[in-house]
Coordinates of C-alpha atoms in Angstrom, one line a residue:
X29 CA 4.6 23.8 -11.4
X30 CA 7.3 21.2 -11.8
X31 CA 5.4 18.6 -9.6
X32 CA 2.3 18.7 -12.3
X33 CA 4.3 18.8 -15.2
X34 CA 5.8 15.6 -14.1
X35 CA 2.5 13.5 -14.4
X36 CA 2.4 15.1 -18.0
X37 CA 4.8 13.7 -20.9
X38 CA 4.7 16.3 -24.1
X39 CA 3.3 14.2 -27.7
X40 CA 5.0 15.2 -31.1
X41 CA 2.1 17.6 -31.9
X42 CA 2.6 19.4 -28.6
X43 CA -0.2 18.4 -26.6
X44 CA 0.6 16.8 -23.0
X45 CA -0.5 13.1 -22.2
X46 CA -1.2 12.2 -18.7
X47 CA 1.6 9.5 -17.7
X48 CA 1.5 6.1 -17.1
X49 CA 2.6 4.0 -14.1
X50 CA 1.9 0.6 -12.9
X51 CA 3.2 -0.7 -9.2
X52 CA 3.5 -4.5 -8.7
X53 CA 3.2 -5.3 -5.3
X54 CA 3.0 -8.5 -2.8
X55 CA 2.7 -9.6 0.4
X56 CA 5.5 -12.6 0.1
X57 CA 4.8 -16.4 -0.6
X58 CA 3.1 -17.4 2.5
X59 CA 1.2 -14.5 3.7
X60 CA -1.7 -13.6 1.0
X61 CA -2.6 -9.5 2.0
X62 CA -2.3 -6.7 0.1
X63 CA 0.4 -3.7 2.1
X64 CA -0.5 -0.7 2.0
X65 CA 3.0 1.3 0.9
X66 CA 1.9 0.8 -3.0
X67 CA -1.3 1.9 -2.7
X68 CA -0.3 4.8 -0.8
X69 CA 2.4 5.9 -3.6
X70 CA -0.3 5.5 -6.3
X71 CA -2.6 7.7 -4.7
X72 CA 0.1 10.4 -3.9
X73 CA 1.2 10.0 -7.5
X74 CA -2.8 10.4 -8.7
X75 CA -3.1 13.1 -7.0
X76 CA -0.6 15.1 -8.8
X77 CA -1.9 13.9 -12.0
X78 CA -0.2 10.5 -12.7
X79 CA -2.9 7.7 -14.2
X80 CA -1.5 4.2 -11.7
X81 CA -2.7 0.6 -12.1
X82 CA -1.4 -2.0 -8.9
X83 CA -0.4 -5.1 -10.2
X84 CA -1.3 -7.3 -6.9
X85 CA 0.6 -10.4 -5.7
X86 CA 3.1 -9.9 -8.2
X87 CA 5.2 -13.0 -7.4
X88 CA 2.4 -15.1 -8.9
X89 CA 2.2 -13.4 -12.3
X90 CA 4.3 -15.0 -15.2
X91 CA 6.2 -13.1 -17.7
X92 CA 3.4 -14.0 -20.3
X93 CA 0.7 -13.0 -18.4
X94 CA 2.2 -9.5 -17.0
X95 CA 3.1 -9.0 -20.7
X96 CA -0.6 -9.6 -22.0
X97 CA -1.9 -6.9 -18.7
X98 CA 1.3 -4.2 -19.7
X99 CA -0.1 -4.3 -23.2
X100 CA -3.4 -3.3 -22.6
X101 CA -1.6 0.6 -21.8
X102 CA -0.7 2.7 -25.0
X103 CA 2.4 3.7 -23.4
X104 CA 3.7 3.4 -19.8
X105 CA 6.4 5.8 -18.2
X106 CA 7.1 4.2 -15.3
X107 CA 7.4 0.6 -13.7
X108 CA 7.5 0.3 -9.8
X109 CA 8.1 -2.5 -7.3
X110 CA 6.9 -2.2 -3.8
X111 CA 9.7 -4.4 -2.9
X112 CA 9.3 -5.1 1.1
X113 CA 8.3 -8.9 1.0
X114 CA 9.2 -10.0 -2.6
X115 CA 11.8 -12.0 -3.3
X116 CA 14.9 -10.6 -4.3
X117 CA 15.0 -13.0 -7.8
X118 CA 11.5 -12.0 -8.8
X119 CA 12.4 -8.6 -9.0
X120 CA 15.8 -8.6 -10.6
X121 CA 14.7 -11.2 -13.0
X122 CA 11.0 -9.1 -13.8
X123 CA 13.0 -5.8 -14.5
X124 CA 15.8 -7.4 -16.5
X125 CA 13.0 -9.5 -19.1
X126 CA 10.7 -6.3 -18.8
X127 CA 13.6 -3.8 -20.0
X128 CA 13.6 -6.1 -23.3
X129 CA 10.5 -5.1 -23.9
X130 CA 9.9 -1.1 -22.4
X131 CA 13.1 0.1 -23.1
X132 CA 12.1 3.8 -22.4
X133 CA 10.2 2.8 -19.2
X134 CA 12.0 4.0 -16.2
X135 CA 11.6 2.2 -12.9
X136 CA 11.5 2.8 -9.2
X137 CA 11.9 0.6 -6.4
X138 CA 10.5 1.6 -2.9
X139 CA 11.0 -0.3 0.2
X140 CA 11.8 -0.4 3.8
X141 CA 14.3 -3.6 3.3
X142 CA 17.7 -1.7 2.6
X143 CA 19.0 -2.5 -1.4
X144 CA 22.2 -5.0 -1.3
X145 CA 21.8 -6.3 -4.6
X146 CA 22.1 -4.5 -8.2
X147 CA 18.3 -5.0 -9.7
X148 CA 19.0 -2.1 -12.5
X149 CA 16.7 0.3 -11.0
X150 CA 16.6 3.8 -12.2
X151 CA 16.1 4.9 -8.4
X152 CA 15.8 2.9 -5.0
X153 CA 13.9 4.8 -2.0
X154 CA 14.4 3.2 1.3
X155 CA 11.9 3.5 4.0
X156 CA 8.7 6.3 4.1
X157 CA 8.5 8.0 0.6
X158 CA 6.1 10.5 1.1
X159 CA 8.1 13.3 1.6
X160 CA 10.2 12.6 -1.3
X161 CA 8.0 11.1 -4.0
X162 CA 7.3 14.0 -5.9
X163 CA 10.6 15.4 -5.9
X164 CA 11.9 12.3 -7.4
X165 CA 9.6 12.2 -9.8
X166 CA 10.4 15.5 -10.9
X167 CA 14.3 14.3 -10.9
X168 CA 13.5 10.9 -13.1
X169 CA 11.0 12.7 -15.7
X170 CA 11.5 16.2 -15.7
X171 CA 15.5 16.9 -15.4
X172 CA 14.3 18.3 -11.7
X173 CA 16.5 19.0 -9.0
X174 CA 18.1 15.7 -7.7
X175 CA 17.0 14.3 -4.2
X176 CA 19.9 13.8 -1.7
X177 CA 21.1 10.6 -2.5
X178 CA 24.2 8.7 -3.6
X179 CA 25.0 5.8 -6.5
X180 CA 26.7 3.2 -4.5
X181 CA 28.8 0.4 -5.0
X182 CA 26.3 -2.4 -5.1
X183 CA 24.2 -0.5 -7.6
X184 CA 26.5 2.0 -9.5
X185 CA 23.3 2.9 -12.1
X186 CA 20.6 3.0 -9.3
X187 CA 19.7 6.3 -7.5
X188 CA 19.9 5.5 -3.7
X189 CA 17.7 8.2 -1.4
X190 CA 17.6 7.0 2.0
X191 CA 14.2 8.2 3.2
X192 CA 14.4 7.7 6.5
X193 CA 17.1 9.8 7.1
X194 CA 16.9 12.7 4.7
X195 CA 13.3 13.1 4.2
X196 CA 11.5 11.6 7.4
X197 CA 8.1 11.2 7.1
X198 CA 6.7 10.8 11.0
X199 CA 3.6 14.1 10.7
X200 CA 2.0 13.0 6.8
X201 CA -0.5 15.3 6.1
X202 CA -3.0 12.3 5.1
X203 CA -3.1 8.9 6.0
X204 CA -6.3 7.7 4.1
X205 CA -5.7 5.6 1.2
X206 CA -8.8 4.8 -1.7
X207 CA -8.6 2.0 -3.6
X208 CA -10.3 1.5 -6.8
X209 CA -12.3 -0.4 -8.7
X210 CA -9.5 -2.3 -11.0
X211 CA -8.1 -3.3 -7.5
X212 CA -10.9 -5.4 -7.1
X213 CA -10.8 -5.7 -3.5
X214 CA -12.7 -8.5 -2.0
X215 CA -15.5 -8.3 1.3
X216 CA -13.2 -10.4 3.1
X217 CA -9.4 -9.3 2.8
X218 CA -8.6 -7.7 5.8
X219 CA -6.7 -4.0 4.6
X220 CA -4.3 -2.3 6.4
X221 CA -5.2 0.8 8.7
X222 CA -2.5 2.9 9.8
X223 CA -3.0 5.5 13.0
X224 CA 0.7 6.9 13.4
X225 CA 4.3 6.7 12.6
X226 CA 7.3 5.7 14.9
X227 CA 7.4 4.0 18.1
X228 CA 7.5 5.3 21.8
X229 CA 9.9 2.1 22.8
X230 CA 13.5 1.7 21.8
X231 CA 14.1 -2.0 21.9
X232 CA 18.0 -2.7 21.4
X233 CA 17.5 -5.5 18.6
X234 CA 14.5 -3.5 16.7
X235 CA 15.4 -1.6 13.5
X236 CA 12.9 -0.3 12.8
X237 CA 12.5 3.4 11.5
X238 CA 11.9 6.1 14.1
X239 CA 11.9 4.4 17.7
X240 CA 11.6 6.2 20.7
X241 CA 9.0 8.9 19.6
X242 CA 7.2 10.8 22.2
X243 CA 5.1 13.0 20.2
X244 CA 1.8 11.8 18.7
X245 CA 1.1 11.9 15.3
X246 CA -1.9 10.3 15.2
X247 CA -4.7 11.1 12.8
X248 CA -8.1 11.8 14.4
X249 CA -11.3 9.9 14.9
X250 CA -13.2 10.9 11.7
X251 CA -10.5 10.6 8.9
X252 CA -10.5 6.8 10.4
X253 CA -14.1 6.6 10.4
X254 CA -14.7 8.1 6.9
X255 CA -11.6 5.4 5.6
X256 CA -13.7 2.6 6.9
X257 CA -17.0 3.8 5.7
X258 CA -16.0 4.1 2.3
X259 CA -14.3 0.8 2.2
X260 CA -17.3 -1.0 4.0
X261 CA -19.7 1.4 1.5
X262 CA -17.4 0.3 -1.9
X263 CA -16.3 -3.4 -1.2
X264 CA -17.9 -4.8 2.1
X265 CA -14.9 -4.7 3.6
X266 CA -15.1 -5.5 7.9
X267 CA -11.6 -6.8 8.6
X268 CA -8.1 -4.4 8.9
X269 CA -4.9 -4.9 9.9
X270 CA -3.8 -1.9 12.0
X271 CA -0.1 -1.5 11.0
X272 CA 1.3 1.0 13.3
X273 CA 4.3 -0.1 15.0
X274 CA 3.4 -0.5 18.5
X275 CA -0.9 0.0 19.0
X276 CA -1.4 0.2 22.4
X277 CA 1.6 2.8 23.1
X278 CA -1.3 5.3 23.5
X279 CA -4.8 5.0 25.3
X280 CA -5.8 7.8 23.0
X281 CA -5.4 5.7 19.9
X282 CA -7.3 3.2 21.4
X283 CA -10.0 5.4 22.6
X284 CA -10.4 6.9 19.2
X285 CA -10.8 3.4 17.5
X286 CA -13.0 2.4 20.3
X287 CA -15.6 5.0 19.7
X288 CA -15.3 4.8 15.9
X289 CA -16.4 0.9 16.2
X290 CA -19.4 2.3 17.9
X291 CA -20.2 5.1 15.3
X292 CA -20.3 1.9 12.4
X293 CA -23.1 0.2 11.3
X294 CA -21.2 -2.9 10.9
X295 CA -19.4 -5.1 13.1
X296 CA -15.3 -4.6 12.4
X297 CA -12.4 -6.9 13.1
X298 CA -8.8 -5.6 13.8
X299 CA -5.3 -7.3 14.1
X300 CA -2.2 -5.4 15.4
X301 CA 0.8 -5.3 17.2
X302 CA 0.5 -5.0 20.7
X303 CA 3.3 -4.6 23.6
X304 CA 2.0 -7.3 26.1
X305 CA 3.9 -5.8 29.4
X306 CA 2.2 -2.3 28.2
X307 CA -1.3 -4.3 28.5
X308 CA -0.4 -6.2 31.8
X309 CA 1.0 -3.1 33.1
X310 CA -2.4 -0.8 32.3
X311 CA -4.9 -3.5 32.6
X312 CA -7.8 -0.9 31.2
X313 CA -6.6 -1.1 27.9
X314 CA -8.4 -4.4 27.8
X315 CA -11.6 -3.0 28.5
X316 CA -10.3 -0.4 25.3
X317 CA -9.2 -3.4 23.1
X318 CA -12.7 -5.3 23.3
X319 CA -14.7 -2.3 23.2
X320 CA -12.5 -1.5 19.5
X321 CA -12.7 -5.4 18.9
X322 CA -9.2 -5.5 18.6
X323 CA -8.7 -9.6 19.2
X324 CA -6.1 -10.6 17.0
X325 CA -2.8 -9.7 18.6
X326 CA 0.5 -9.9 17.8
X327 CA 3.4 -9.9 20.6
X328 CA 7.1 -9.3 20.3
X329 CA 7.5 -11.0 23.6
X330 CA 11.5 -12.2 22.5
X331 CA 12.6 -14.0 25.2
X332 CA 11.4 -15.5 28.7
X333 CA 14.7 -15.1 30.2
X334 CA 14.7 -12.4 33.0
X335 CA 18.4 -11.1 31.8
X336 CA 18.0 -11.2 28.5
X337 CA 14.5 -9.6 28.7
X338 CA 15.9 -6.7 31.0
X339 CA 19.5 -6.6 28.4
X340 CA 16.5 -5.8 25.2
X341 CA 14.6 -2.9 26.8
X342 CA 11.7 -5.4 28.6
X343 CA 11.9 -4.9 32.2
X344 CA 8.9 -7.0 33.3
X345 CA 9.9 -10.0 34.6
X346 CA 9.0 -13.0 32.0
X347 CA 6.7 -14.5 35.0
X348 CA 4.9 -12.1 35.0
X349 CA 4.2 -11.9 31.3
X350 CA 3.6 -15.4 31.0
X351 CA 0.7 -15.1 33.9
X352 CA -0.6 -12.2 32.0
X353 CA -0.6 -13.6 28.6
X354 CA -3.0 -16.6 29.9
X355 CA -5.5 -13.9 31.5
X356 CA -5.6 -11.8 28.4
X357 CA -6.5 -14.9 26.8
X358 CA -9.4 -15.8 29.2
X359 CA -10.4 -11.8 29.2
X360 CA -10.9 -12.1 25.5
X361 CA -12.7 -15.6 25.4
X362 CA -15.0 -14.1 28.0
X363 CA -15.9 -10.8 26.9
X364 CA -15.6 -11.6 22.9
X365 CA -15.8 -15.3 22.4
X366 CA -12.9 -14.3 19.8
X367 CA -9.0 -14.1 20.4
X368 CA -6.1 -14.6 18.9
X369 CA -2.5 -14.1 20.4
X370 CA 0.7 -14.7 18.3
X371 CA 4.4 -14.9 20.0
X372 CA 7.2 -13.7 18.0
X373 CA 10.3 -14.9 20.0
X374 CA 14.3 -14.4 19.1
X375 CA 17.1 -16.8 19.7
X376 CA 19.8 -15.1 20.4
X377 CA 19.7 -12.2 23.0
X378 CA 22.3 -11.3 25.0
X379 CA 22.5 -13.7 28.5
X380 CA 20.3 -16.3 27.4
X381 CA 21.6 -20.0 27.1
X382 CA 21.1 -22.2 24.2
X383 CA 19.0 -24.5 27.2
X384 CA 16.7 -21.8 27.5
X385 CA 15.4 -21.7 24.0
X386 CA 13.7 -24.8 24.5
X387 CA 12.7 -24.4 28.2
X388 CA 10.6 -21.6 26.4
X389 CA 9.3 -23.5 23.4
X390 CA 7.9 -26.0 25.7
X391 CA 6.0 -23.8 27.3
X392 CA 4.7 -22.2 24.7
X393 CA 3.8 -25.9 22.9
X394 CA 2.1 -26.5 26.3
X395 CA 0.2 -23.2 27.0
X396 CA -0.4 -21.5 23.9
X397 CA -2.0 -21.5 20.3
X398 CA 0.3 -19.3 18.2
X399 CA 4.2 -18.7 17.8
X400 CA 7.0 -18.3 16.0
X401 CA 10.9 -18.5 16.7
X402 CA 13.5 -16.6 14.8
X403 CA 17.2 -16.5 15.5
X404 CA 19.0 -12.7 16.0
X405 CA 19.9 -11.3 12.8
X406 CA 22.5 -8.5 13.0
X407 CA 23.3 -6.4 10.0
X408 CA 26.7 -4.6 9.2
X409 CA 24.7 -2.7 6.4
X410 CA 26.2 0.6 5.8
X411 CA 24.2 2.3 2.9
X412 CA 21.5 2.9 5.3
X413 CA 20.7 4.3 8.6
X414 CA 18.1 3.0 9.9
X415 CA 20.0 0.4 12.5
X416 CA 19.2 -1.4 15.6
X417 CA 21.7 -0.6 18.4
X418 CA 23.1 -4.1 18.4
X419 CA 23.8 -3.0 15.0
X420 CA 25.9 0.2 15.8
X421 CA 27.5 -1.1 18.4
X422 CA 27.5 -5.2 18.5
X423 CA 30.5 -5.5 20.6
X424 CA 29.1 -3.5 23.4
X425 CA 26.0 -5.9 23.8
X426 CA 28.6 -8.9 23.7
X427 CA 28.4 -10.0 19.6
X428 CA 31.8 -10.0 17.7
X429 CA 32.6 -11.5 14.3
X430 CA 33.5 -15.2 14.4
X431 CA 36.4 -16.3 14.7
X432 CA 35.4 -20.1 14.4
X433 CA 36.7 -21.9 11.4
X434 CA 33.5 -24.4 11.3
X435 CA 31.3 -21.7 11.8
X436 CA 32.6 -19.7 9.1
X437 CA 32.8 -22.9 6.8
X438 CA 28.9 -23.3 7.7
X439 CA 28.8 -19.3 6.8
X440 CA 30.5 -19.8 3.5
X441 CA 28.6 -22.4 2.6
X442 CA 25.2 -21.2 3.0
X443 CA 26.1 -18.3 1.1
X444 CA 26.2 -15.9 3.9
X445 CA 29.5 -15.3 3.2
X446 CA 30.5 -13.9 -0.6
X447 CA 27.0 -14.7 -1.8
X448 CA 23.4 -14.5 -1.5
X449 CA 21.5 -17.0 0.0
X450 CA 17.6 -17.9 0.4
X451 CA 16.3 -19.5 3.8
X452 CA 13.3 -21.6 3.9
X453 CA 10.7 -20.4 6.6
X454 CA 13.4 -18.5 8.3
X455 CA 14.8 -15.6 5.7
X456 CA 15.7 -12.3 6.8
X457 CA 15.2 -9.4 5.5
X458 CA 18.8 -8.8 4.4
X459 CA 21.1 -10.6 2.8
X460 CA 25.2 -9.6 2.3
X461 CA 25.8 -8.0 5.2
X462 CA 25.0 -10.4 7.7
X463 CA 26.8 -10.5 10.9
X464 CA 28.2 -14.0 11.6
X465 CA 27.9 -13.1 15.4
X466 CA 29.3 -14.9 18.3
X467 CA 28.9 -14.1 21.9
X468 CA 29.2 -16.0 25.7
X469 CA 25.8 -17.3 25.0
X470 CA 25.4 -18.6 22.0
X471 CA 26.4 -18.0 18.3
X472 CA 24.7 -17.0 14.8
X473 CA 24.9 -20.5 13.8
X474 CA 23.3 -21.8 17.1
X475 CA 20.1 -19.5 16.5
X476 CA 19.9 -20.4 13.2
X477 CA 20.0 -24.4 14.0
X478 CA 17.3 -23.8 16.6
X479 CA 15.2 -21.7 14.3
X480 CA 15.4 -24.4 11.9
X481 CA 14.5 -27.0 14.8
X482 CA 11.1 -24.6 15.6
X483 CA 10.4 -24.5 11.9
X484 CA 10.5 -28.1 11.3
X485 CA 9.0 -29.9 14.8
X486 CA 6.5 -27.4 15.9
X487 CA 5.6 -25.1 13.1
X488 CA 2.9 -27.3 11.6
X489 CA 1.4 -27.9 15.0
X490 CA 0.8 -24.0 16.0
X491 CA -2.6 -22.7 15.1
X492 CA -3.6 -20.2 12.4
X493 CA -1.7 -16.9 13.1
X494 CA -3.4 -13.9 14.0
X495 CA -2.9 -11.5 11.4
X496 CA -3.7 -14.6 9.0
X497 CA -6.6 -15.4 11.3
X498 CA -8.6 -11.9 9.7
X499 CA -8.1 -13.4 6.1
X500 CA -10.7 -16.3 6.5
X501 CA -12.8 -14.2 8.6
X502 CA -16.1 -14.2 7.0
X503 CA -15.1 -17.1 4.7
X504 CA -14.9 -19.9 7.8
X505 CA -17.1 -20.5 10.7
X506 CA -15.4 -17.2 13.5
X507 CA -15.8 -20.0 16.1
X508 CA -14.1 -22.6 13.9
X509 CA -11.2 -20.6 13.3
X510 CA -10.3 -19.4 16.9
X511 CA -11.4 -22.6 18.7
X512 CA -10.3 -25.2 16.4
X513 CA -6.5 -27.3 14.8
X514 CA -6.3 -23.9 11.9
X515 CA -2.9 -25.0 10.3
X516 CA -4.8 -25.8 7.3
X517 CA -1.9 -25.1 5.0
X518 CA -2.9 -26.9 1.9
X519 CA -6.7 -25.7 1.9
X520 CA -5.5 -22.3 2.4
X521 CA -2.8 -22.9 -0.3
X522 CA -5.9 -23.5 -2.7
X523 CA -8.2 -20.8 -2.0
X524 CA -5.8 -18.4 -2.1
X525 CA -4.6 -19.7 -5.5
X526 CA -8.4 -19.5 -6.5
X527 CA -8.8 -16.1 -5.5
X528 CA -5.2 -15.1 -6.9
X529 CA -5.8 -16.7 -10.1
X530 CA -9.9 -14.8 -10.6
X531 CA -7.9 -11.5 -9.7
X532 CA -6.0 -11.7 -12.8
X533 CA -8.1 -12.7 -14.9
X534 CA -10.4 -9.7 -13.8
X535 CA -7.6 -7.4 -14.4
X536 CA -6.0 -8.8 -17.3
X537 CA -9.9 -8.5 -19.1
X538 CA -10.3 -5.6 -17.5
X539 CA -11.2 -2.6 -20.3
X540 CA -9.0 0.6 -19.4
X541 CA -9.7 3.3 -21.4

């Protein structure tokens, strides 16, 4: 079929060769976890045929030393970037100095962050590929039929297939990934465990891929079981990240995980993303959580204001959330010893005054461990369609372009406007089409300022985060890390350089043949 002869390139004697690809991946500067898109694609791509190496925590890998690795491979066919949390530099400089070098190497870029910037791909996929991997394989190596896509003006050379939209990928036939044994995947990295795609809730800011799903994809009990036995059976492993959008939109997921942790003969942690008025409102899901020893949670919570709460999609009154976030706390402590709750918060939703922002943040500094503040990003994007509604239609929620000269000075000179621009501890995930919002409220530049205020007088002071939590699990004392000061930023810093640093050595020595 075209799909297998696509893993196949044809030698001068007329025998076929299986081909070659290698995927860099990484998890971004600060957070040190392998994501699971790359090693998804490689095993799709294995499947039909193709031999596929990871190169892990890419960003960390000089030219030299990715040269010495590529060089270890007779011949490789394809280069690919899973591109979600690198930085934009790293991989437009990488494939510029690696075309010098593999000029008949073809690469692929794959990501949910929309492409705004030319990085001389042969193809960009935005969002799920699994529904159109193959086909585009076919089209890059085997003159197949071309996926619907465009070339567009940011990238005139790159192939642009919007995933999302033309090939959605909500029902995948398999979720289960395998790793292997040149990953060399440690006992205590947590992996990422995915149930289902899409989320139930439609929050106005969120833009995300396929909200506001009401039928359940969800894989069954076993296929989770069997993915964790073999990963506790191969490399120890005990700690996952569960990646689905919203956990607890379900009982059922949470029953299935529950009864899995009970069928294993070890003792598993997971982190995830929970809806905290969900939990309040069905108060047995805790009983479902610490059964599934599920402790490390993380909460889009937003805002605290009761108008701006209700203006999102988040009816319960803050109030209340803040009452229930203290006795899921004390639920936890008691039942587990072990808990971790981290507060994502925005700056910038519609009705909330600038005075509020810190009204919140104080009680947060006074009543909790761990949180984060980001200021609203809207983007004018129009390559993709994956939007949030404040997105398709800012002016209805109250956001219109600037008309402030200062502002748009400030704009201009950060490189928001006519440029790209890098933010430290606050970046989004796009860059050229930002909107320079303003609004009754507050303005872009006001949410930004506050961001930056978070960042620098109470970042430092927060505990260890949840989902970073599960990395030291196993490494650190469990009661150490939950009950003690965690922000331990330069130890951290140094054993994850240390483990970095004896993963490349062990691939780079690595004998593949």
């Amino acid at each position: 079929s075209t799909r297998k002869l696509g893993s196949l390139s044809l030698l001068a004697n007329g025998t076929k060769k299986m081909r070659t690809a290698i995927i860099f991946n990484d998890s971004g500067p600060q957070i040190i976890r392998r994501s699971l898109g790359a090693y998804r694609v490689s095993q799709m791509m294995r499947d039909a045929g193709w031999r596929v190496e990871v190169i892990e925590w890419a960003m960390h890998w000089s030219h030299e030393e990715i040269l010495k690795y590529l060089s270890k491979f007779e011949k490789i066919d394809m280069i690919g970037f899973g591109n979600l949390w690198m930085e934009d530099d790293f991989v437009a400089d990488t494939i510029k100095f690696l075309k010098q070098h593999y000029k008949d190497t073809k690469f692929l870029l794959g990501s949910p962050k929309p492409y705004q910037r030319n990085f001389r791909a042969d193809v960009a996929i935005f969002g799920y590929s699994e529904n159109v991997l193959l086909q585009t394989l076919d089209f890059m190596f085997d003159n197949g039929p071309a996926p619907k896509g465009k070339y567009t003006s940011t990238a005139p050379n790159t192939y642009f297939i919007d995933a999302n939209a033309d090939y959605p990928a909500l029902d995948i036939p398999k979720y289960e990934v395998s790793y292997l044994e040149t990953d060399f995947l440690l006992s205590t990295e947590p992996l990422s465990l995915e149930f289902n795609r899409g989320c139930r809730f439609k929050c106005k800011y969120c833009s995300y891929a396929y909200l506001g799903i009401k039928e359940d994809y969800s894989r069954d009990e076993d296929s989770i079981y069997n993915e964790m036995m073999e990963n506790y059976e191969r490399w120890g492993t005990t700690n996952y990240i569960i990646v689905d959008d919203t956990f607890n939109d379900r009982d059922s997921k949470l029953e299935r995980l529950a009864n899995v942790v009970e069928r294993l003969p070890f003792e598993p942690n997971f982190g995830c993303y929970i809806r905290v008025d969900l939990l309040i409102s069905r108060p047995h899901q805790l009983e479902l959580l610490t059964r599934a020893r599920v402790w490390s949670h993380f909460y889009g919570i937003e805002t605290f204001h009761p108008e701006a709460a209700k203006a999102v999609g988040k009816g319960m009154h803050p109030d209340k959330v803040k009452k229930g976030l203290l006795e899921i706390r004390e639920y936890f402590m008691n039942k587990l010893g072990l808990y971790r709750g981290t507060i994502g918060m925005i700056a910038g939703l519609p009705y909330e005054p600038i005075s509020h922002w810190q009204d919140s943040l104080d009680w947060l500094e006074e009543n909790w461990d761990s949180y984060f503040y980001w200021a609203l990003y809207i983007t004018k994007d129009a390559d993709t369609t994956t939007h949030s509604d404040f997105s398709v239609d800012s002016k209805r929620y109250g956001y219109t372009d600037t008309a402030d000269p200062n502002v748009i000075d400030w704009a201009k000179e950060k490189g928001f406007i006519g440029g790209d621009y890098t933010l430290n501890g606050d970046r989004p995930k796009l860059d050229k089409y930002l909107m320079i919002w303003d609004s009754d409220w507050a303005n872009f530049k006001d949410a930004l300022d506050f961001s930056y205020h978070y960042h620098k007088n109470y970042f430092q002071k927060a505990k260890i985060a949840a989902f970073e939590l599960l990395n030291w699990v196993g490494n650190k004392d469990i009661l150490e890390l939950t009950q003690g000061q965690m922000f331990q930023k330069k130890l951290g810093e140094t054993e994850n350089l240390k483990m970095i640093n004896d993963y490349k050595r062990k691939k780079v020595e690595y004998n593949y043949e």
